[in-house]
Short mmCIF file of C-alpha atoms and ligand atoms in Angstrom, two decimals:
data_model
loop_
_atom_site.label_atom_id
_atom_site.label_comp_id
_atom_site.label_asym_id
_atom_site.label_seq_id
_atom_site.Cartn_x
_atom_site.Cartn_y
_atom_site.Cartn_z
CA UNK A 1466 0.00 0.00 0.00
CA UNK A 1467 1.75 3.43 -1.67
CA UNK A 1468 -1.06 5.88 0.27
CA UNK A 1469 -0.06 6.47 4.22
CA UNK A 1470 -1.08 9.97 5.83
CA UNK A 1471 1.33 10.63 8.82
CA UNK A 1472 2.95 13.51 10.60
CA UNK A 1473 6.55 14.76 10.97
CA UNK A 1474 7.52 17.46 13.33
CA UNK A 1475 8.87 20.15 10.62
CA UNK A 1476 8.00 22.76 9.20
CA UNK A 1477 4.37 23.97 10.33
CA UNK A 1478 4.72 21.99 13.83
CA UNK A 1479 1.27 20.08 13.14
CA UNK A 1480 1.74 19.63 9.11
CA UNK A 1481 0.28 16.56 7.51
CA UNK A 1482 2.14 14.95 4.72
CA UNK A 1483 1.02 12.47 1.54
CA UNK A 1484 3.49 9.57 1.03
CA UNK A 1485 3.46 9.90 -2.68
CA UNK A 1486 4.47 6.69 -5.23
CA UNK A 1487 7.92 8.27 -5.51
CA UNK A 1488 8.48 8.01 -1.98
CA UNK A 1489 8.62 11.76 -1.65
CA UNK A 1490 6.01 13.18 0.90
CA UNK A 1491 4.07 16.13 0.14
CA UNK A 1492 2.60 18.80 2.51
CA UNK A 1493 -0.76 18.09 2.84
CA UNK A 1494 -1.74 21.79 2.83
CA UNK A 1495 0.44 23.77 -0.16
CA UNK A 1496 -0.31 27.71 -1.59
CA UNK A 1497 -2.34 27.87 -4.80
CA UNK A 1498 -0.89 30.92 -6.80
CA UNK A 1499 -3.24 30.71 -9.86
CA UNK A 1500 -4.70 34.45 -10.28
CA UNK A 1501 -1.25 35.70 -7.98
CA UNK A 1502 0.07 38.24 -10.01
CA UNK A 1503 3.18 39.48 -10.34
CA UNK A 1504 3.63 42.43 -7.53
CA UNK A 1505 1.93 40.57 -5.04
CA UNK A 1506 3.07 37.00 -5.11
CA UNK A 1507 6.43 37.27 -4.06
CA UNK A 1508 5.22 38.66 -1.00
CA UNK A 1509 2.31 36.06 -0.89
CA UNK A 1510 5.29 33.05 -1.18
CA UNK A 1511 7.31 34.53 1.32
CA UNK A 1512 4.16 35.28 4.05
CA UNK A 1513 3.51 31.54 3.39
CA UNK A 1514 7.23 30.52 3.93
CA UNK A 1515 6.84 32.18 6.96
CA UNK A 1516 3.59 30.56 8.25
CA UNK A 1517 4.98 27.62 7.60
CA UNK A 1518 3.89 26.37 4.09
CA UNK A 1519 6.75 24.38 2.41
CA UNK A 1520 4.53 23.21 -0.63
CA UNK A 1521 3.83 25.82 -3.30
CA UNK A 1522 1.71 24.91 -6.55
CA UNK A 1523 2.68 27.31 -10.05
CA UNK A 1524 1.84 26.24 -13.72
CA UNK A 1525 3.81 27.24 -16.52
CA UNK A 1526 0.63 29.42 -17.67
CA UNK A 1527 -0.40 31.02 -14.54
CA UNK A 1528 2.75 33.71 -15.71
CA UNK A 1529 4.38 33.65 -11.99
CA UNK A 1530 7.01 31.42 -12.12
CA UNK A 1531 9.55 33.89 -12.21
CA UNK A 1532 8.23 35.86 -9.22
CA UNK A 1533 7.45 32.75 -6.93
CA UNK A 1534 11.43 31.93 -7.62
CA UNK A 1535 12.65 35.30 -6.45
CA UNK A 1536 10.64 34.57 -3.57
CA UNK A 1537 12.40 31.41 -2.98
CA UNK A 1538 15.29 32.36 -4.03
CA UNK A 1539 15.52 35.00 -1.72
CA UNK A 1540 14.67 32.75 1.55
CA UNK A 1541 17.23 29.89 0.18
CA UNK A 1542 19.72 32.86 0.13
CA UNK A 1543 18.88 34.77 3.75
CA UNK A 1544 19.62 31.06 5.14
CA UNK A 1545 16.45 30.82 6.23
CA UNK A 1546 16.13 27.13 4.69
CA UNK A 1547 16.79 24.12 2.44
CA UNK A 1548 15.72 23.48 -0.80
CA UNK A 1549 14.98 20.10 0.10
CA UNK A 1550 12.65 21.47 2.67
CA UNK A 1551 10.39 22.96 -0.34
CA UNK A 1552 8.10 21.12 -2.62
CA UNK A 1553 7.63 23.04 -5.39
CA UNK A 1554 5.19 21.99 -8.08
CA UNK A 1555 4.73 22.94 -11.69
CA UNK A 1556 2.91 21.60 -14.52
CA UNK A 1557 3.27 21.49 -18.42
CA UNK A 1558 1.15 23.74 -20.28
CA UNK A 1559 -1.63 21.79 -22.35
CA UNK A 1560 -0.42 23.60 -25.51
CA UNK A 1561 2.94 22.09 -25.14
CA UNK A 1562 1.15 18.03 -24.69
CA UNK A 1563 3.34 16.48 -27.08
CA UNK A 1564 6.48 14.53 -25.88
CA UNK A 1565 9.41 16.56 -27.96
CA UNK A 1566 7.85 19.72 -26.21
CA UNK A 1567 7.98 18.61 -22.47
CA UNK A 1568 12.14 19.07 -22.09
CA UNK A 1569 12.15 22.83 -23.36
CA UNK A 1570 8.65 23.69 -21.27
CA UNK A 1571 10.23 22.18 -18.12
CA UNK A 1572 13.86 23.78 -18.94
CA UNK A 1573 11.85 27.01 -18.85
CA UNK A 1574 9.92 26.57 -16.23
CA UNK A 1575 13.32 25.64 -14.26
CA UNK A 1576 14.92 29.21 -15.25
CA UNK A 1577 11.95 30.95 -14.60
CA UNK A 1578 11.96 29.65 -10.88
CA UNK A 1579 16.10 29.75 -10.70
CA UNK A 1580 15.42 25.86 -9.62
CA UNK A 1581 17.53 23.13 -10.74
CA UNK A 1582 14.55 20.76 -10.10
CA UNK A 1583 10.99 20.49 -8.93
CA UNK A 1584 9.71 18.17 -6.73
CA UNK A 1585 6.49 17.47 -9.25
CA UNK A 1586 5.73 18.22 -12.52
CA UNK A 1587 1.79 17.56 -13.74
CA UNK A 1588 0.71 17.26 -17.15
CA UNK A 1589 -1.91 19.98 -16.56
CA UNK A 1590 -4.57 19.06 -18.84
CA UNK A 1591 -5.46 15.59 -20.83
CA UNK A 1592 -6.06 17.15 -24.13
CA UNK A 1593 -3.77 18.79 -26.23
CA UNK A 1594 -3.54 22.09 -28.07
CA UNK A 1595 -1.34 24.50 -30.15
CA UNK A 1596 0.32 27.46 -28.98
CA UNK A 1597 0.59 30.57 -30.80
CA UNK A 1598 3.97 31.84 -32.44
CA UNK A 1599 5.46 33.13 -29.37
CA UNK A 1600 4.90 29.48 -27.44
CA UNK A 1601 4.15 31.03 -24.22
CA UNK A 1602 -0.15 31.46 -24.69
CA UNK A 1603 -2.66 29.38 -26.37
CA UNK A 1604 -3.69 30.23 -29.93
CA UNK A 1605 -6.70 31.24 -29.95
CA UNK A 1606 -8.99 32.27 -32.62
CA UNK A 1607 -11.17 35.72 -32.71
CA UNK A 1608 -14.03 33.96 -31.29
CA UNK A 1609 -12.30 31.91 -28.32
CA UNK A 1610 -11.46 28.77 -30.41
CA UNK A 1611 -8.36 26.68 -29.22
CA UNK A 1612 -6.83 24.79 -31.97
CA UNK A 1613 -6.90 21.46 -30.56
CA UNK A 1614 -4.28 18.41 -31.14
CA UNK A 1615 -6.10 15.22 -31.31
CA UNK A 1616 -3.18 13.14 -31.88
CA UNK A 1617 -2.27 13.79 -27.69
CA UNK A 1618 -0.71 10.67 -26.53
CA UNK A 1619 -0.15 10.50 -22.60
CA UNK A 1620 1.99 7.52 -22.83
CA UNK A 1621 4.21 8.58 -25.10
CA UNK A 1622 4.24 12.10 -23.16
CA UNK A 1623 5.12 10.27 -19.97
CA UNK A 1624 7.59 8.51 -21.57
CA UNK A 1625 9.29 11.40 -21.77
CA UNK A 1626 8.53 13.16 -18.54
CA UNK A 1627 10.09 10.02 -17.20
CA UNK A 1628 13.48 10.94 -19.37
CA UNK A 1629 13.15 14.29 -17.08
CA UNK A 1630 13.18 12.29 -13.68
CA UNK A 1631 16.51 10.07 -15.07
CA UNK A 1632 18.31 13.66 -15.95
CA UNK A 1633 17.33 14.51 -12.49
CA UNK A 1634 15.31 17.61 -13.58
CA UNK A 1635 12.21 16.43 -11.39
CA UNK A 1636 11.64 14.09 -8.18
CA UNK A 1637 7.94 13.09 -8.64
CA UNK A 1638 5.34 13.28 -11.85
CA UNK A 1639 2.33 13.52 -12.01
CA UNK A 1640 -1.11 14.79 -13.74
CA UNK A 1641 -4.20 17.24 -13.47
CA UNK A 1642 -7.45 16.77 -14.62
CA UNK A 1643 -7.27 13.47 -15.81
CA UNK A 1644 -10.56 11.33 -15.35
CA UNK A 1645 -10.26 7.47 -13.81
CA UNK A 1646 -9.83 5.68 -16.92
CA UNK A 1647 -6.79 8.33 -18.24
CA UNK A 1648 -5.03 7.41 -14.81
CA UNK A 1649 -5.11 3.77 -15.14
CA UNK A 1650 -4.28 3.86 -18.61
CA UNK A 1651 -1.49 5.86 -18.17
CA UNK A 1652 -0.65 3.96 -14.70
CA UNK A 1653 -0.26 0.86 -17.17
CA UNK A 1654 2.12 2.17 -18.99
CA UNK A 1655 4.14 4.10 -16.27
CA UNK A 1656 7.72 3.00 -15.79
CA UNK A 1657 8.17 6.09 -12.78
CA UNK A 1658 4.82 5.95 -11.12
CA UNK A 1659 1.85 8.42 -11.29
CA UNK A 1660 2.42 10.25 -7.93
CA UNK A 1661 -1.10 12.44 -8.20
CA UNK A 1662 -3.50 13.77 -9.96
CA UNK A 1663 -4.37 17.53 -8.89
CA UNK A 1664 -8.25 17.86 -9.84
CA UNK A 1665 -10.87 20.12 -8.92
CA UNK A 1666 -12.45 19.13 -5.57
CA UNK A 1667 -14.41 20.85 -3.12
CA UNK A 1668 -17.45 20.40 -0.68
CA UNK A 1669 -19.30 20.88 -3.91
CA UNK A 1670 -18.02 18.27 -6.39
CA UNK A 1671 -16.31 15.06 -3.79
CA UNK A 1672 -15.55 12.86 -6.74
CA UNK A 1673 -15.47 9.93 -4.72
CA UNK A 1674 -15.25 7.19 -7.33
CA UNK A 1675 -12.34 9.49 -8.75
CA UNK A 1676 -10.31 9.75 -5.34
CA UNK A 1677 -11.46 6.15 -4.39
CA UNK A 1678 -10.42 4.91 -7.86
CA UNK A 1679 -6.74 7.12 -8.04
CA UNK A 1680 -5.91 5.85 -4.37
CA UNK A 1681 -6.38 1.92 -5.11
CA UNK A 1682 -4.11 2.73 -8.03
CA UNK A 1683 -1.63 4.13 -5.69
CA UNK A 1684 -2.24 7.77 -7.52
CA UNK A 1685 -2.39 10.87 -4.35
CA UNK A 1686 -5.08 13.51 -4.79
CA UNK A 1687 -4.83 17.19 -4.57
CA UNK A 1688 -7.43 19.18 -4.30
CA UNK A 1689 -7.44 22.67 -6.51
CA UNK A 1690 -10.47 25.43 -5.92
CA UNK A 1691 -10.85 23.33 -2.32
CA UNK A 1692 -12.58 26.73 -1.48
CA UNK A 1693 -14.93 26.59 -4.45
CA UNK A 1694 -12.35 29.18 -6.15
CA UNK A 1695 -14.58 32.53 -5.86
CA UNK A 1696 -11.42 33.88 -8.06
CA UNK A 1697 -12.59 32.03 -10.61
CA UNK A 1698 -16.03 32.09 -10.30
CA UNK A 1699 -15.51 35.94 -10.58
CA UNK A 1700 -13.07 35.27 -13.61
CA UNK A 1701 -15.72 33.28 -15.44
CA UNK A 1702 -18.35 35.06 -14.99
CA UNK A 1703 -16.65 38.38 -16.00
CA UNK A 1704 -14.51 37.27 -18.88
CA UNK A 1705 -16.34 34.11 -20.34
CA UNK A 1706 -20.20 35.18 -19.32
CA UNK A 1707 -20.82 31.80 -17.31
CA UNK A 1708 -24.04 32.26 -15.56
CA UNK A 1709 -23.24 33.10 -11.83
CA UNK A 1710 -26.27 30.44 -10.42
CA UNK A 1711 -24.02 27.35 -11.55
CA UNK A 1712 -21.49 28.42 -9.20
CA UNK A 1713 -21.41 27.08 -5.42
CA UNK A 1714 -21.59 29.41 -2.46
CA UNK A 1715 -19.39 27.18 -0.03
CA UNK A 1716 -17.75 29.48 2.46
CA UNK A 1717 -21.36 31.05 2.80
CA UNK A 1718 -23.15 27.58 3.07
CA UNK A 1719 -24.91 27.35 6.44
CA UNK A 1720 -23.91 24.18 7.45
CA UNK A 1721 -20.07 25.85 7.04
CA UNK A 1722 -20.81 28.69 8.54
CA UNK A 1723 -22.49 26.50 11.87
CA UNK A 1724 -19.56 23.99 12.28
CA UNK A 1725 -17.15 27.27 11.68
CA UNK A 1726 -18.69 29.18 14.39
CA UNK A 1727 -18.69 25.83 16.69
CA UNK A 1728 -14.51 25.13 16.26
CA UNK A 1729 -14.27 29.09 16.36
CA UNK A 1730 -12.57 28.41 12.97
CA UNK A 1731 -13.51 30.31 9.89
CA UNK A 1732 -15.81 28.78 6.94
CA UNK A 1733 -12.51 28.78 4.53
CA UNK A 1734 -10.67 26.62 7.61
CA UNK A 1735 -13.24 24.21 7.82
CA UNK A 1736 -13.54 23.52 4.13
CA UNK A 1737 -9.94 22.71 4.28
CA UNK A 1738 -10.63 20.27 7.44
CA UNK A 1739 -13.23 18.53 5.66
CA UNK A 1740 -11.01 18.03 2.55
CA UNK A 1741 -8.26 16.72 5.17
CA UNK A 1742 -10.96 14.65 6.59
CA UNK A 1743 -11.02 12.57 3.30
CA UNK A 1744 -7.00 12.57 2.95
CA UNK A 1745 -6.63 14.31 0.19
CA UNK A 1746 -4.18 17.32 0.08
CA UNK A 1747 -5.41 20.99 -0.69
CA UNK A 1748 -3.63 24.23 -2.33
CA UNK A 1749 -5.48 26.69 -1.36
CA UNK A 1750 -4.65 30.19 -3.12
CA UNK A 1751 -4.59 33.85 -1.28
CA UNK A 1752 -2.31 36.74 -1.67
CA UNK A 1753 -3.80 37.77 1.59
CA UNK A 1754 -1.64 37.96 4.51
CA UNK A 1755 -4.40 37.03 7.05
CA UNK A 1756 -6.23 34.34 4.91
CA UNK A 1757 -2.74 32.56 4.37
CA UNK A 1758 -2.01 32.12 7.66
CA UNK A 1759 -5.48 31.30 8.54
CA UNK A 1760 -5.09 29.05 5.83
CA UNK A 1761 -2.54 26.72 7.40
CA UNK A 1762 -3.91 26.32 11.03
CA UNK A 1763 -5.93 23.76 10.22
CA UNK A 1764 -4.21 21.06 12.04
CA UNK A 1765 -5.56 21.64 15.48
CA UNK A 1766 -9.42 20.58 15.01
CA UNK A 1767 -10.86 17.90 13.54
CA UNK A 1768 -14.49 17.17 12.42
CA UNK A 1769 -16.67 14.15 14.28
CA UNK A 1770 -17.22 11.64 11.30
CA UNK A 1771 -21.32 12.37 11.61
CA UNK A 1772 -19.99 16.17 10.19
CA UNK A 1773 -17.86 15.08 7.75
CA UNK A 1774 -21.02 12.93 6.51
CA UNK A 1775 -23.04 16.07 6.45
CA UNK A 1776 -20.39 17.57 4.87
CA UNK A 1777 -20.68 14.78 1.88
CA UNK A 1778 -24.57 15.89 1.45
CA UNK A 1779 -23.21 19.34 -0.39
CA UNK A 1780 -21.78 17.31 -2.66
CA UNK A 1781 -23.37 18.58 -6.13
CA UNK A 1782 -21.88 16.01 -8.33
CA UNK A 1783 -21.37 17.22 -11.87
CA UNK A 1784 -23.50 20.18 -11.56
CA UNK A 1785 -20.95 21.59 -8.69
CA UNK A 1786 -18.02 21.55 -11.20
CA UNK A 1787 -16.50 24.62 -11.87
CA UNK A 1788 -13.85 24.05 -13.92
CA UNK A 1789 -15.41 22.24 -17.20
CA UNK A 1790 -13.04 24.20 -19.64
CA UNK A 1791 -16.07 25.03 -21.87
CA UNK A 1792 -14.35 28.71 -21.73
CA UNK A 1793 -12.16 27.07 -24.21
CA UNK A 1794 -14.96 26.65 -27.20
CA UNK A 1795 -14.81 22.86 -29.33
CA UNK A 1796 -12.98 21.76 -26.10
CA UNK A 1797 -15.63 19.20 -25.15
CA UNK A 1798 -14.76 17.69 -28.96
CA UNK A 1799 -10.83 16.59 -27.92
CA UNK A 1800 -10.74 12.95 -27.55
CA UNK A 1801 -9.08 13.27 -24.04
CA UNK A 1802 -11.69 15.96 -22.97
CA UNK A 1803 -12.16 14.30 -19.28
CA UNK A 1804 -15.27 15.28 -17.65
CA UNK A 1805 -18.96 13.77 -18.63
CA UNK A 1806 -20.88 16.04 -20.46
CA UNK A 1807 -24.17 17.85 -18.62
CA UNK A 1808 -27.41 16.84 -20.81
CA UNK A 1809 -27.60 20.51 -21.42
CA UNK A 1810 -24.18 21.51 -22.43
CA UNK A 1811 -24.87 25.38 -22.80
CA UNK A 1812 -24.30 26.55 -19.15
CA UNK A 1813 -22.45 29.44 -20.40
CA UNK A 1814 -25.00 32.24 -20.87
N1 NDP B 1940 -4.55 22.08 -12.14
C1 NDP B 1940 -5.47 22.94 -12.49
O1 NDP B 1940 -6.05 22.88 -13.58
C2 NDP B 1940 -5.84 24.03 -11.53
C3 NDP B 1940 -5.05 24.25 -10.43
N2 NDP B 1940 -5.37 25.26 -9.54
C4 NDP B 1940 -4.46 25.46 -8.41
O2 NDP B 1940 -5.20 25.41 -7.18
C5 NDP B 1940 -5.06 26.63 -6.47
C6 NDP B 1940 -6.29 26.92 -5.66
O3 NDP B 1940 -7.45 27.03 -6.46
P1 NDP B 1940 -8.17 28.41 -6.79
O4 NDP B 1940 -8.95 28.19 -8.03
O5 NDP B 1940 -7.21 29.50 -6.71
O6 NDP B 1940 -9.27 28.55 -5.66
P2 NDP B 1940 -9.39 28.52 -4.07
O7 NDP B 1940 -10.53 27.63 -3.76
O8 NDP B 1940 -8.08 28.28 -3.44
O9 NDP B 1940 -9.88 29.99 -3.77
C7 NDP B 1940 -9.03 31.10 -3.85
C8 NDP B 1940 -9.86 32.36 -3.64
O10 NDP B 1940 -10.40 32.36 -2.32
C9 NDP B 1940 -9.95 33.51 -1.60
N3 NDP B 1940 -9.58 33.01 -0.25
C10 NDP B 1940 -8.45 32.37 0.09
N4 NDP B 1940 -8.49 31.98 1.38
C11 NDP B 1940 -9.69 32.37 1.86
C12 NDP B 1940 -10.31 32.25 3.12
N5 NDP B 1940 -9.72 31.64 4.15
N6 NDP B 1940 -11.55 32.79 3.27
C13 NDP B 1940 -12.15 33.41 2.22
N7 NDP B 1940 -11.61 33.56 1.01
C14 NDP B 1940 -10.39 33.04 0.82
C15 NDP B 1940 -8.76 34.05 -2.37
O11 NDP B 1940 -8.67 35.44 -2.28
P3 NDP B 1940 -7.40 36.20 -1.59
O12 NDP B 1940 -6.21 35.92 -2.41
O13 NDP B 1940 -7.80 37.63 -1.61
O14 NDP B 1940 -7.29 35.64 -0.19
C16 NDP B 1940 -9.11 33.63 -3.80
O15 NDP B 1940 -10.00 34.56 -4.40
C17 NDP B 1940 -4.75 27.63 -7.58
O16 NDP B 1940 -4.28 28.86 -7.09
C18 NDP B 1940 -3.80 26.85 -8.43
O17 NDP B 1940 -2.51 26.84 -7.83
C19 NDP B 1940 -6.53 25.98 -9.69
C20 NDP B 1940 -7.34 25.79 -10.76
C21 NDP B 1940 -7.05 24.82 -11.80
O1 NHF B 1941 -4.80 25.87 -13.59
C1 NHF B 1941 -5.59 26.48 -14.26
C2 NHF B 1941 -6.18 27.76 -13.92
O2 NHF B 1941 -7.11 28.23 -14.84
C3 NHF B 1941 -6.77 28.19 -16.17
C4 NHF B 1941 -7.82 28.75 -17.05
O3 NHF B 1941 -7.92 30.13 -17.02
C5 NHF B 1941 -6.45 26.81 -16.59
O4 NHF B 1941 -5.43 26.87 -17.53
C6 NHF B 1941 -5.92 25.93 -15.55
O5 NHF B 1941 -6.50 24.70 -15.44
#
């Protein structure tokens, strides 16, 4: 059995930690730094090194990379730690899903973050696309159409992801968004093991065939939006016209707000408890000094099992899913496109 959830006594005193495939162990709580913009996520990585967070999550696409390793960079170099006390994640942009493109994506990812390796690299997204000329955005036509590659082949993408662990350029791999039948297909295949697969998951979408399914096959789970994202729900609904009732209201559910009020913990601290609950880990995002420390003192309460069964009954299913990619139109047409389609497809406006 790959999947043990245990404690060890640095850095946050009280941090859990996943026992990945690898054998590395990940934080169970990292920062999300989607939507962390340049100007304000240095200081966001370094508030977090200081409360304690040793597990930070960056794509290639979320345009950071380069601040997040000044950040580190600059704690490394003040003494204050180890690099082998961080676990720093990045993933490989969908629009570079082809095997000869994951060396030079992860080569600039390295530089951007003055790393010479991470501790995980994801395949972000099953399906492939092409970028534009410059390689560092999608290409995208006038009316939001991605130009999609339906040849994407995960094996032969691991394959070469695996090369990256050999040259020592990475510890652990692993993917994002993948449904259960593109992990055990790829977990076939796999000659370095599937460490985890980073998927949407919240109060309102569980997934519990998913996480039930990806820990039999030894695969760790973490949990992205674990707050229900209101950063993207805002993004979505401004820039892509998504209809604001699909989206879940989790830190102002009641049944949050009552079990927040009883553990004198906040709504956001006891969505992260519940996701603890199920052993999965979470990277929750905030450029907010407050909310990132709040954030990561989650360790000293725990939730009876009869509230982490009311907990399950927010569970939406599909419908709670925020993250469907239909933003990116013809998506749902890529042969790797993951996620069951709604009867009613149109929930953009
Ligand atoms: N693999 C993938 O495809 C994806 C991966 N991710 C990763 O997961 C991370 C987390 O997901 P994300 O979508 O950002 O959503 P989250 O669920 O982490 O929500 C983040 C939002 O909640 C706010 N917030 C943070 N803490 C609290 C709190 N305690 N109380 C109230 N509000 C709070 C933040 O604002 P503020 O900053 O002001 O605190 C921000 O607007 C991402 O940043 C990214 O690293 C996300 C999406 C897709
Ligand atoms: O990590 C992510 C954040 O959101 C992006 C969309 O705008 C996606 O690329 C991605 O899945």
């Amino acid at each position: 059995m790959l999947f043990y959830w245990g404690t060890k006594p640095v850095p946050h005193p009280a941090m859990e930690y996943v026992q990945l495939a690898s054998g590395q162990s990940m934080p169970a709580v990292g920062l999300g730094t989607w939507q962390s913009h340049a100007g304000e996520v240095e200081r966001a990585v370094l508030d977090g090194l200081e409360a304690g967070y040793r597990h930070f999550d960056t794509a290639f696409n979320y345009g950071n990379e380069q601040d997040i390793g000044r950040a580190v960079g600059a704690w490394l170099d003040g003494g204050r730690g180890k690099r082998e006390d961080l676990f720093i994640v990045s993933k490989l942009p969908v629009f570079a899903n082809k095997p000869e493109l994951v060396e030079p994506y992860l080569r600039k990812s390295l530089a951007r973050l003055g790393l010479q390796y991470l501790d995980l690299y994801l395949i972000h997204g099953p399906f492939g696309m092409l970028a534009d000329g410059s390689g560092e955005v999608l290409q995208l036509s006038e009316d939001g159409c991605p130009t999609l590659d339906p040849t994407t082949d995960h094996a032969a993408i691991w394959k070469e992801m695996e090369r990256m662990v050999d040259l020592g350029l990475v510890r652990s791999l692993g993917v994002s968004n993948f449904n259960v039948d593109q992990v055990r297909r790829l977990c076939k295949s796999a000659r370095v093991p599937v460490s985890v697969n980073q998927v949407e998951l919240h109060a309102s979408l569980q997934q519990r065939h998913l996480v039930d399914s990806c820990r039999q096959l030894g695969v760790a789970i973490t949990a992205y939006s674990p707050l229900g994202s209101p950063g993207a729900q805002s993004h979505f609904i401004n820039k892509y016209n998504y209809s604001p009732d699909n989206f879940p209201d989790l830190l102002g559910h009641p049944l949050v707000r009552e079990l927040s009020l009883k553990y004198h913990k906040t709504p956001g601290q006891l969505l992260l408890r519940f996701l603890l609950e199920l052993k999965v880990a979470v990277i929750p995002k905030s450029a907010n000094p407050t909310r990132i420390r709040e954030n990561i003192n989650v360790f000293d309460f725990e939730l009876a099992p009869e509230e982490v069964e009311a907990m399950r009954a927010l569970d939406r299913g599909e419908s709670g899913r925020i993250f469907n990619f239909f933003f990116w139109k013809g998506i749902t047409k890529h042969p790797e496109y993951p996620f069951p389609l709604p009867e009613e497809p149109e929930i953009i406006k």
